[in-house]
Coordinates of C-alpha atoms and ligand atoms in Angstrom, one line a residue:
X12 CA -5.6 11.8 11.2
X13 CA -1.9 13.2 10.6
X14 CA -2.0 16.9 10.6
X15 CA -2.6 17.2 6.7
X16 CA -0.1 19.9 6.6
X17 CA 3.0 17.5 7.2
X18 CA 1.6 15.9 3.9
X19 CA 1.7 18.7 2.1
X20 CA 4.9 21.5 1.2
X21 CA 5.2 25.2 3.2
X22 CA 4.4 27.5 1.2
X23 CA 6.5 30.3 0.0
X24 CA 8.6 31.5 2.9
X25 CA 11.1 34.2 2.8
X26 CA 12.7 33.1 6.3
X27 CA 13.0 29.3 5.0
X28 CA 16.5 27.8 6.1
X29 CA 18.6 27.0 3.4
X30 CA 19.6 23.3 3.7
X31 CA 22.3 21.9 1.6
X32 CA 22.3 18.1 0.9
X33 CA 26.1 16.8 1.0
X34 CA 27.5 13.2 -0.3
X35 CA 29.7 11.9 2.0
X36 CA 33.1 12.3 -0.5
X37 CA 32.0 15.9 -1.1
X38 CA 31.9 17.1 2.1
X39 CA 35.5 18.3 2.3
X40 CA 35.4 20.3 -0.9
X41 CA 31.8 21.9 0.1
X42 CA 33.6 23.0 3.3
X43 CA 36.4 24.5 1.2
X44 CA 33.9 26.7 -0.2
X45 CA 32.6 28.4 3.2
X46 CA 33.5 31.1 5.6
X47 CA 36.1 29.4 7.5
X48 CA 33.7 29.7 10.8
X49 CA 31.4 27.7 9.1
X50 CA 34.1 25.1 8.2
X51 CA 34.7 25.1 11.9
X52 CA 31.7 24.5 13.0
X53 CA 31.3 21.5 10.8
X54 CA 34.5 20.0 12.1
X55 CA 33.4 20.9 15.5
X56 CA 30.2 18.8 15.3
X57 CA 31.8 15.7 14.1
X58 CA 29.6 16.1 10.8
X59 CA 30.4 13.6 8.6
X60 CA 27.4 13.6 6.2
X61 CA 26.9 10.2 7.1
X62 CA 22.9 9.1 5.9
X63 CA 20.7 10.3 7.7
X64 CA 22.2 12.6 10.1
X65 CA 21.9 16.5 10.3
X66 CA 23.5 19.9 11.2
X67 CA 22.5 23.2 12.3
X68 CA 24.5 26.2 12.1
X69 CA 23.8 29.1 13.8
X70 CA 24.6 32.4 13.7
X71 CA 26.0 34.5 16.3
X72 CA 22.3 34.8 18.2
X73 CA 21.8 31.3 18.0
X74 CA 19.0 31.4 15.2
X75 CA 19.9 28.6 12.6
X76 CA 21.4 30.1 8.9
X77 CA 21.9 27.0 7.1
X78 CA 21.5 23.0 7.3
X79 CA 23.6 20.6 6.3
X80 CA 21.3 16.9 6.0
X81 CA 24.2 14.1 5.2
X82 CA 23.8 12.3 1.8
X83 CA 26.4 9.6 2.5
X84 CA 27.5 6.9 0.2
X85 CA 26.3 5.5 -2.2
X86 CA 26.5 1.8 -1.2
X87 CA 24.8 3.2 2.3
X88 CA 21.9 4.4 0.0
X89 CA 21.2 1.1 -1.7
X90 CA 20.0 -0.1 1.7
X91 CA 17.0 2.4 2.0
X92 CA 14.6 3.9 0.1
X93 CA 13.9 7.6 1.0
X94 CA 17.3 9.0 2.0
X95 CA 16.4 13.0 2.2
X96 CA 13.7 12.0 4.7
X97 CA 16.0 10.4 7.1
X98 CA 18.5 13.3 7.8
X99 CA 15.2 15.5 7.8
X100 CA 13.3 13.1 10.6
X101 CA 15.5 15.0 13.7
X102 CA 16.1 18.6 12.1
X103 CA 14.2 21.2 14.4
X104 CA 10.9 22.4 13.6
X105 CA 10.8 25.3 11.1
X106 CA 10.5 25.6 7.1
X107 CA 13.6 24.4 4.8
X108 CA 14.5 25.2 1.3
X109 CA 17.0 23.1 -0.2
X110 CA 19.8 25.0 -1.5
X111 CA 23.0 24.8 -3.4
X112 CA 24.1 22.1 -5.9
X113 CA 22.2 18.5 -5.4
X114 CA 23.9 15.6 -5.4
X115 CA 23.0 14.1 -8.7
X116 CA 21.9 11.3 -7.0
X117 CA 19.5 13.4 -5.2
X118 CA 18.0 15.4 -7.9
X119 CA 17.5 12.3 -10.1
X120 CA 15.1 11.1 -7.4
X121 CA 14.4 14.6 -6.8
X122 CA 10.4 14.0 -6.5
X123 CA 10.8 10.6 -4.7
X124 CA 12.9 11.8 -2.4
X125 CA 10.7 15.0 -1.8
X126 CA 7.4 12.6 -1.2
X127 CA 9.9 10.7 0.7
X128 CA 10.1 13.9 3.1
X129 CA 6.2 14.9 3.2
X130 CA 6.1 10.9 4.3
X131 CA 8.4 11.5 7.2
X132 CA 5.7 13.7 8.4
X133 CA 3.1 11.0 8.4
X134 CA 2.1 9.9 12.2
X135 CA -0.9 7.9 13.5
X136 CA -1.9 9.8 16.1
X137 CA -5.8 9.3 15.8
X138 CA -5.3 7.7 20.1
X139 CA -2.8 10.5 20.9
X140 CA -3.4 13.9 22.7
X141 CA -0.3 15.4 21.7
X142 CA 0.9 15.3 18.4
X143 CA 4.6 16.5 17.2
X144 CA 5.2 19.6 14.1
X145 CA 7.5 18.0 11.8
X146 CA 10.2 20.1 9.7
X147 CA 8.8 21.3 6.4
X148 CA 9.9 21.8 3.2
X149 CA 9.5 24.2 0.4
X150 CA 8.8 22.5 -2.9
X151 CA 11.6 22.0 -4.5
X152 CA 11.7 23.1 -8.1
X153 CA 11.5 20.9 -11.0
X154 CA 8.8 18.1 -9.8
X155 CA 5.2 18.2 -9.8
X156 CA 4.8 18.9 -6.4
X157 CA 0.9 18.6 -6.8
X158 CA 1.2 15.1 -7.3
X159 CA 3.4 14.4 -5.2
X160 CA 0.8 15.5 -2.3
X161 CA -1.7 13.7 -4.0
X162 CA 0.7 10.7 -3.5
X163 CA 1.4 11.4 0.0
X164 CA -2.1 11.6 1.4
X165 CA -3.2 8.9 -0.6
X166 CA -0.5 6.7 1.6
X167 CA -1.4 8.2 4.5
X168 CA -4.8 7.4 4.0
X169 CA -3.7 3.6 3.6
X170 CA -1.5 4.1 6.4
X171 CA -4.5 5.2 8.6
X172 CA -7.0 2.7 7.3
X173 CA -4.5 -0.3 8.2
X174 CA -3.3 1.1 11.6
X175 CA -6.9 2.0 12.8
X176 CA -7.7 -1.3 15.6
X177 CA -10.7 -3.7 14.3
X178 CA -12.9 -2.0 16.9
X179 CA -13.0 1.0 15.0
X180 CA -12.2 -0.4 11.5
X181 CA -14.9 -3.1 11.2
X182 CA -16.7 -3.5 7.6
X183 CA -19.0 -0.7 8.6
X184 CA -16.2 1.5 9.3
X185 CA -14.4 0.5 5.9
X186 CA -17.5 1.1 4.2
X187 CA -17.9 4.3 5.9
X188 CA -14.2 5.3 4.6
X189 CA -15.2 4.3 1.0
X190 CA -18.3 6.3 1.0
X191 CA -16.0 9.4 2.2
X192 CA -13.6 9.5 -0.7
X193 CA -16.3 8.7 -3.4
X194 CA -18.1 12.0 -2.1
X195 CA -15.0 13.9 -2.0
X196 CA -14.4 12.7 -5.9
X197 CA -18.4 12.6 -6.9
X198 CA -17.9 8.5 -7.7
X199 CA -20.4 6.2 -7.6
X200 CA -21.0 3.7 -4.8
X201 CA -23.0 0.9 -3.6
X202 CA -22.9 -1.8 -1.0
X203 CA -24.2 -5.0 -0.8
X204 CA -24.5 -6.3 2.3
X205 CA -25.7 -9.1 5.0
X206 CA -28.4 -11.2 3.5
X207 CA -28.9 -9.0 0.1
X208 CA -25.2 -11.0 -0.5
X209 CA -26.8 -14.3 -0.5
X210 CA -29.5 -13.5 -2.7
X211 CA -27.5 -11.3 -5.4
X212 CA -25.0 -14.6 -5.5
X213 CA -22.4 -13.7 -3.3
X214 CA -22.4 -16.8 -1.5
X215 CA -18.5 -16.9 -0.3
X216 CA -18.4 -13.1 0.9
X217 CA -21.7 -14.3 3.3
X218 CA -20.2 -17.3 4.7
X219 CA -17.0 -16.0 5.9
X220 CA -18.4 -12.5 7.4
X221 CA -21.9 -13.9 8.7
X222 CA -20.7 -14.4 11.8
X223 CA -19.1 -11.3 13.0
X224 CA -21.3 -8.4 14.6
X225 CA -21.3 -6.3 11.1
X226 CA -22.7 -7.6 8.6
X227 CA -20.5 -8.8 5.8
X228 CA -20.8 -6.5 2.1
X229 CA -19.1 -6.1 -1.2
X230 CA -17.9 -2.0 -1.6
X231 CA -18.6 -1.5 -5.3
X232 CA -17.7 2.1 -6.4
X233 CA -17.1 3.8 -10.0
X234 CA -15.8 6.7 -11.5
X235 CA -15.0 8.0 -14.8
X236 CA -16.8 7.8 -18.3
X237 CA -14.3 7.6 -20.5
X238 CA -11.2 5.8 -21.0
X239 CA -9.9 1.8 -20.5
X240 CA -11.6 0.3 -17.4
X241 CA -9.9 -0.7 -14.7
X242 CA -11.2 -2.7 -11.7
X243 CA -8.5 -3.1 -8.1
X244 CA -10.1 -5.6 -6.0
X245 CA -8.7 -5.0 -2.2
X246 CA -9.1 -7.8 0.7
X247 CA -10.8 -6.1 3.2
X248 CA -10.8 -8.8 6.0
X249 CA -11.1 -6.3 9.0
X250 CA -10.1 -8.9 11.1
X251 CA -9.2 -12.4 10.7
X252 CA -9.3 -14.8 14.0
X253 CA -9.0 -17.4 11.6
X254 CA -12.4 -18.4 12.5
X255 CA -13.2 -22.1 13.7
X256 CA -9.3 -22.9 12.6
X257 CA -8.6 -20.5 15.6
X258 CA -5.5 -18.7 14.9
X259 CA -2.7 -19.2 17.8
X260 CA -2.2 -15.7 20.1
X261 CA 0.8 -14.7 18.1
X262 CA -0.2 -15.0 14.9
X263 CA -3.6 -13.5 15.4
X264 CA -2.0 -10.2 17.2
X265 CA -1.9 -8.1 14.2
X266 CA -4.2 -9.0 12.3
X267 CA -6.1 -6.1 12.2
X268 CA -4.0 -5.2 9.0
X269 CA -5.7 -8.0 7.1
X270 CA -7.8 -5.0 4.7
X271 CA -4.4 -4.0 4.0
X272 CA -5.3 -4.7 0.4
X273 CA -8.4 -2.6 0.9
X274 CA -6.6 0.2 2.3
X275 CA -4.2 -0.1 -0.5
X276 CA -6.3 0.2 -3.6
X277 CA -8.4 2.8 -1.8
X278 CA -5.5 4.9 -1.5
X279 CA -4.5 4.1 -5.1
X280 CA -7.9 5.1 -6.2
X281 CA -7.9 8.3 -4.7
X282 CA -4.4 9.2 -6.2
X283 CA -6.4 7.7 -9.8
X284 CA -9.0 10.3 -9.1
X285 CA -7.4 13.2 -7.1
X286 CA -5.0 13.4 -10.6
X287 CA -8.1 12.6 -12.9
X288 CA -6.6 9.9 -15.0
X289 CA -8.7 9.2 -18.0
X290 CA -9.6 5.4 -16.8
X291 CA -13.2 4.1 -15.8
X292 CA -12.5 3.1 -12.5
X293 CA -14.0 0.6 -10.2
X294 CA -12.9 -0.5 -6.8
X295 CA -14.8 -3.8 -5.3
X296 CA -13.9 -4.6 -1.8
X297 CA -15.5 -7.4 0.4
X298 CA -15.5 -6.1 3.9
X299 CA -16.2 -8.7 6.2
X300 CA -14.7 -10.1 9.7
X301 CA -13.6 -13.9 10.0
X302 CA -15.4 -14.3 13.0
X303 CA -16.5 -17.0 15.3
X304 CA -20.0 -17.7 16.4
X305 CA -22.2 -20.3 16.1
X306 CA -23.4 -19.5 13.2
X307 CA -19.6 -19.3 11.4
X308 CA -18.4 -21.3 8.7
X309 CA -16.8 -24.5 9.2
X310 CA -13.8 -26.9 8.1
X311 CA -15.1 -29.3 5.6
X312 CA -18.1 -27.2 4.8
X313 CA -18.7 -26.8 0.5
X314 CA -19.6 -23.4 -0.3
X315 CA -21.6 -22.3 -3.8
X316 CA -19.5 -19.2 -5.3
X317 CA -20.6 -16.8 -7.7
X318 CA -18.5 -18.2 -11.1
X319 CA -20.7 -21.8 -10.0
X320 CA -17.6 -23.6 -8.8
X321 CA -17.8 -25.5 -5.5
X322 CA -15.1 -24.7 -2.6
X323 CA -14.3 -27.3 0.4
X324 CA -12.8 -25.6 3.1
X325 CA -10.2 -27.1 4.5
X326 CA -9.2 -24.5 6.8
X327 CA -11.3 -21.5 7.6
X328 CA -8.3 -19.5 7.8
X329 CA -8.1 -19.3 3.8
X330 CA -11.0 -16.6 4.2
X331 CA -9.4 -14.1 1.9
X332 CA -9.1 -16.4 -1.2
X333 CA -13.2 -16.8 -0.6
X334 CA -14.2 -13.5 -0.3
X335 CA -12.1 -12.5 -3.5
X336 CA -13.2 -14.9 -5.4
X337 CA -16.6 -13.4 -5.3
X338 CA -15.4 -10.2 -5.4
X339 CA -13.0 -11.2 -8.7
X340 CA -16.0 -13.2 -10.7
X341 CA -18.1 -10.5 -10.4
X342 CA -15.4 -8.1 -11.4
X343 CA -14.6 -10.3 -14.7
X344 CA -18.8 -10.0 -15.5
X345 CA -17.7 -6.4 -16.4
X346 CA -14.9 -7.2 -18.9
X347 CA -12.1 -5.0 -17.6
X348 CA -9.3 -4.2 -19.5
X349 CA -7.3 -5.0 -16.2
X350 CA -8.3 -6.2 -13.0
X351 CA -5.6 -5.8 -10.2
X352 CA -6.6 -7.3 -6.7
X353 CA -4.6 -6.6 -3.3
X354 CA -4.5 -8.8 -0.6
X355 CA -2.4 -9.7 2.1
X356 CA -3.6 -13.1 1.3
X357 CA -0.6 -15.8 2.7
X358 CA 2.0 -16.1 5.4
X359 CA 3.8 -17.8 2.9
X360 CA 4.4 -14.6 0.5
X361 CA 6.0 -13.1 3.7
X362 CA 8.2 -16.0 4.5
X363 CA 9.1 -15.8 0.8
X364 CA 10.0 -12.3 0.0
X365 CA 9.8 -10.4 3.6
X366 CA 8.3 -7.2 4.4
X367 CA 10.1 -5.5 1.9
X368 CA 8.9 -6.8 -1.2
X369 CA 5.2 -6.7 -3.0
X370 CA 5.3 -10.2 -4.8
X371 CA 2.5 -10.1 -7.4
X372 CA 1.5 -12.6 -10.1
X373 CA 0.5 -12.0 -13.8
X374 CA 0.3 -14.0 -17.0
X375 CA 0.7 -10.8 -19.4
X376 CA 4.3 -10.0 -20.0
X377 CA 3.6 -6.5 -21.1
X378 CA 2.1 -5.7 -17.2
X379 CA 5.5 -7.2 -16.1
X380 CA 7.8 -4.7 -18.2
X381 CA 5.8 -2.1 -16.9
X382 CA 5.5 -2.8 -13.2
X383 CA 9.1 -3.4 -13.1
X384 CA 10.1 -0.7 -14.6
X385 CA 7.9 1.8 -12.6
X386 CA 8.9 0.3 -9.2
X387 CA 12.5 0.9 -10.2
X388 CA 11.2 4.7 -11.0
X389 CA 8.9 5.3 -7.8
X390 CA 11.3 3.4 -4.8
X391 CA 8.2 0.8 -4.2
X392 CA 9.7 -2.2 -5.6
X393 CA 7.6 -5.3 -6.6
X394 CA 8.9 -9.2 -7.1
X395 CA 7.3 -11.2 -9.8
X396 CA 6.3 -14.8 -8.8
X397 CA 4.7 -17.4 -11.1
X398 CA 1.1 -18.9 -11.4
X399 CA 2.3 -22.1 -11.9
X400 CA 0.1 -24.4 -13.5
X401 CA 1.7 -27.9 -12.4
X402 CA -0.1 -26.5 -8.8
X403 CA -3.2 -26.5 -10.0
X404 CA -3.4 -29.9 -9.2
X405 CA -3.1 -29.0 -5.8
X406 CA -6.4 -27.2 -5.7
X407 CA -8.4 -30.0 -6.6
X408 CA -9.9 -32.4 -3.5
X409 CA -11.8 -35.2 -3.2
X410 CA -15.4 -34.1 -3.4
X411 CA -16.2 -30.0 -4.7
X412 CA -14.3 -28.6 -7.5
X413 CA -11.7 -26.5 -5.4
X414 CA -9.8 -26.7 -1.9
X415 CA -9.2 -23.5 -0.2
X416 CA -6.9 -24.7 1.5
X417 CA -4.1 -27.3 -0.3
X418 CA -2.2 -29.6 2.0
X419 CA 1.6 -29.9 2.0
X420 CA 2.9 -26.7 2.9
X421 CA 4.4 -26.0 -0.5
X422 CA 4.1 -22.8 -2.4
X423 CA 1.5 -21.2 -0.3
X424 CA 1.3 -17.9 -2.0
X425 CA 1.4 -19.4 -5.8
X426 CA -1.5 -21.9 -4.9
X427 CA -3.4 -19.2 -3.5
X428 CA -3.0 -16.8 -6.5
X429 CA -4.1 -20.0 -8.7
X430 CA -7.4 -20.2 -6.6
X431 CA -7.6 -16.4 -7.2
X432 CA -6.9 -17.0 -11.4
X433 CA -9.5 -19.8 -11.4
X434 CA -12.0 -16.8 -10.6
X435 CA -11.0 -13.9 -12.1
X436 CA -10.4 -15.7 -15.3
X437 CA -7.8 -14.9 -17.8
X438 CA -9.4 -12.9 -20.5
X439 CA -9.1 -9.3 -17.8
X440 CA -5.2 -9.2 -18.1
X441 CA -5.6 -10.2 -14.4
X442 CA -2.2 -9.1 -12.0
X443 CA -2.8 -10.2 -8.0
X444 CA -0.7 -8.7 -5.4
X445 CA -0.1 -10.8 -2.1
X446 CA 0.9 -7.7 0.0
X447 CA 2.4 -7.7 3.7
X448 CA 0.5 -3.8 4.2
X449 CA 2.9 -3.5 7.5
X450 CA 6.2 -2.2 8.1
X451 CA 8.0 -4.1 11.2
X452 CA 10.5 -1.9 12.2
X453 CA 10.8 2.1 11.7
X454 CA 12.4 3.2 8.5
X455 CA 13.2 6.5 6.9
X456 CA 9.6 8.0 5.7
X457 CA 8.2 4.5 6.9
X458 CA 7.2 4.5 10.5
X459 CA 6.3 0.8 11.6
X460 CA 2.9 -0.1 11.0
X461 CA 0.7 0.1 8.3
X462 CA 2.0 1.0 4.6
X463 CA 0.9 0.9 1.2
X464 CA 3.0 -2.0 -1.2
X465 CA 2.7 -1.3 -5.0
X466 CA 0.1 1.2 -4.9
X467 CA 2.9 3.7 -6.4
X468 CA 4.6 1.2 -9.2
X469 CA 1.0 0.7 -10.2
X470 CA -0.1 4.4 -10.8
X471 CA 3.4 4.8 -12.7
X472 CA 3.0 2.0 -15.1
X473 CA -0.7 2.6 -15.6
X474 CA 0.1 4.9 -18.7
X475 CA 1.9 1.8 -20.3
X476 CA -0.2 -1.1 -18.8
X477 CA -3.4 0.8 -20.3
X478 CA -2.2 2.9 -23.0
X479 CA -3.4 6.1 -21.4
Ligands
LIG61 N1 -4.5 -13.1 6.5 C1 -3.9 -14.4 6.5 C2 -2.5 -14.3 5.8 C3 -1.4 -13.5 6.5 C4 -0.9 -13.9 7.7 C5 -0.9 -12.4 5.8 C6 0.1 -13.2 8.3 C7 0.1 -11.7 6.4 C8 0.6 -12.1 7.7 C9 -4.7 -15.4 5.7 O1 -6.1 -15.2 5.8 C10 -4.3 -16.7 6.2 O2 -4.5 -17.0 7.3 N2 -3.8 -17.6 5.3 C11 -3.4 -18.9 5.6 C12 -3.8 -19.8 4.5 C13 -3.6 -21.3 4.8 C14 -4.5 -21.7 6.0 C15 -3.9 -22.1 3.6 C16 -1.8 -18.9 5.7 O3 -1.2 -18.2 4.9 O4 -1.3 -19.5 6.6
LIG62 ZN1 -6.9 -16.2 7.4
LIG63 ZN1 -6.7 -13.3 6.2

């Protein structure tokens, strides 16, 4: 829906403006080294090379010769995440080249700060009759500028999925985006859906999405032949009104974002495929609505589940943990080498950690190193939190084998990865994500709304997680 040119670099351009990126302490000695009208003019301007902030200079007709985009410090810098994108945000329209020596800051983030820069040009504008051109850049040399498109559009995709309202994002319509990038990649795809779930033993994903006006179904698509198998699992709760347990105004308002774990291992699989990693892929996603009708699930109901364990719902607002535990046993049937689900699954992970932050959960020490390691590398940092078994005693009522919903308030997000755990199993190297897939206030290369959490730190540690 963004103009898929702002996701990707200009090409060659003879006329590109140079634009030289300045740390704040090195302004003064970079000025020392130009015409003195140049020097002036910098002076003139107040330029400080303050983050984020910009400068044209013109020639004598007006028409811009050079940039200057402001590195500033680096204490300013630990703040943010894509610097180059914020100066870059309110430079005119036109094509840019970055010139002169980088910062070394800069070019030892060279490629994340470049994606950083095709993001800036990401807007939802799919409700919009005019759309703006942002500033372009020429691919810098030295980073594989390929992927770093292939990144971009991937997020944008994620971006668009999550931002897209309900009305036109329902399970049909996620569906419908599935079936579009398995054509584009030549994967595999099938859907199981409405009453088909309930007699292939899907029994959870049925009961939460039977009462909304599309049918509830489990996305299952595959790619690759060769290689370790992989399997992301993505909540794809187009909407959750919390069902009977009506959620209040406030906290039902944007919950459209609730297949923000959907969106993001879609987007993650289509970076897997656009850059051909040798994996054998598969991406299961309930789609459903938590919905309310008469014919909608209610508190205190037990529900069969395909692993055979028994759930009492305690609160029909624990959808997700339902419809992924279907989605996860069947998943484990296949005996992946590692299973990764995606969810924005609890409040309580966002009270914890804040928008910031993907917390994730996994037993194997060796998918810790790497994750942490990668976030550092890509800017999309990730926050380990423990499945810890003295909880597992919280999952456990009176009369089924589980609770959805545990009472007490305590450790919302760990007790809900345990639920997850007792379906996935242990033997798939399983990792769980509880994602917030929003971004609450406008940040450099991160417009507020919809974004993709530890889709990037995934794709970087894949070649150590799975040996590739
Ligand atoms: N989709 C919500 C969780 C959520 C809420 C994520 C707000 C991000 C922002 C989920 O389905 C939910 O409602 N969970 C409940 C579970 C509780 C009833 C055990 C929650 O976290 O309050
Ligand atoms: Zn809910
Ligand atoms: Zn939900």
């Amino acid at each position: 829906m963004t103009d898929t040119n702002a996701l990707r670099f200009a090409s060659d351009d003879a006329a590109a403006v140079p634009l030289f990126v300045i740390e704040q302490e090195a302004l003064e000695a970079w000025c020392a080294g130009q015409s003195p009208a140049v020097a002036a003019w910098v002076e003139t301007a107040n330029f400080t090379a303050a983050l984020g902030t910009n400068l044209i200079v013109p020639d004598a007709q007006g028409a811009p010769v050079m940039a200057l985009a402001g590195y500033g410090t680096a204490p300013a810098r630990a703040r943010g995440r894509f610097h180059l994108a914020g100066a870059a945000k309110s430079l005119p329209k036109g094509t840019y080249r970055l010139a002169g020596d980088l910062p070394v800051a800069l070019s030892d983030m060279l490629e994340h700060e470049a994606l950083g820069w095709l993001l800036g040009g990401y807007s939802f504008d799919r409700y919009r009759a005019q759309t703006g051109a942002p500033a372009r850049l020429l691919a810098p040399e030295g980073i594989d500028a390929a992927r770093v498109e292939v990144i971009a559009e991937a997020e944008a995709l994620t971006r668009d999925l999550i931002n897209t309202p309900a009305a036109d994002m329902g399970p049909r319509d996620l569906e419908a985006a599935c079936v579009t990038v398995a054509a584009r990649f030549d994967a595999d795809i099938t859907v199981i859906k409405g009453e088909a779930l309930q007699e292939q033993n899907f029994p959870m994903i049925h009961a939460v999405g039977r009462a909304a006006t599309h049918a509830p179904r489990l996305i299952d698509m595959r790619w690759g032949t060769a290689g370790p198998k992989l399997t992301l699992v993505g909540k794809g709760v187009c909407f959750d009104t919390g069902g009977l347990n009506l959620k209040p105004a406030a906290s039902m308002g944007l919950m459209k974002k609730d297949m923000g774990g959907a969106a993001t291992v879609l987007g993650l699989a289509q970076m897997i495929m656009a850059l051909g990693l040798r994996v054998q892929l598969r991406v299961l996603i309930p789609a459903v609505e938590n919905s309310v009708a008469g014919n909608a699930f209610r508190p205190g109901d037990i529900l069969a589940s395909r692993k055979g364990l028994s759930v009492e719902n305690n609160n029909t607002d624990a959808e997700g943990r339902l419809v992924l535990g279907d989605a996860l046993a069947y998943g484990a049937e296949d005996n992946p080498d590692l299973m990764i689900s995606m969810a924005t699954l609890t409040g309580a992970a966002r009270v914890a950690v804040g928008p910031d932050l993907a917390p994730y959960f996994t037993d194997d020490a060796s998918v810790c190193a790497a994750l942490e390691a990668a976030a550092q590398q890509v800017g999309d940092p990730v926050w380990r939190l423990p499945f810890w078994e003295a909880y597992e005693a919280d999952l456990e009522p009176g009369i089924a084998d589980l609770d959805n919903a545990p009472k007490g308030g305590f450790a919302g997000a760990i007790t809900a990865a345990l639920f997850l755990r007792r379906f996935a199993g242990t033997e798939a190297r399983y990792t769980h994500f509880d994602i917030y897939g929003w971004n609450p206030s406008a940040k450099p290369a991160r417009p507020k709304g919809g974004v993709g959490m530890g889709a990037r730190a995934i794709l970087a540690a894949l070649p150590q997680m799975l040996d590739l």
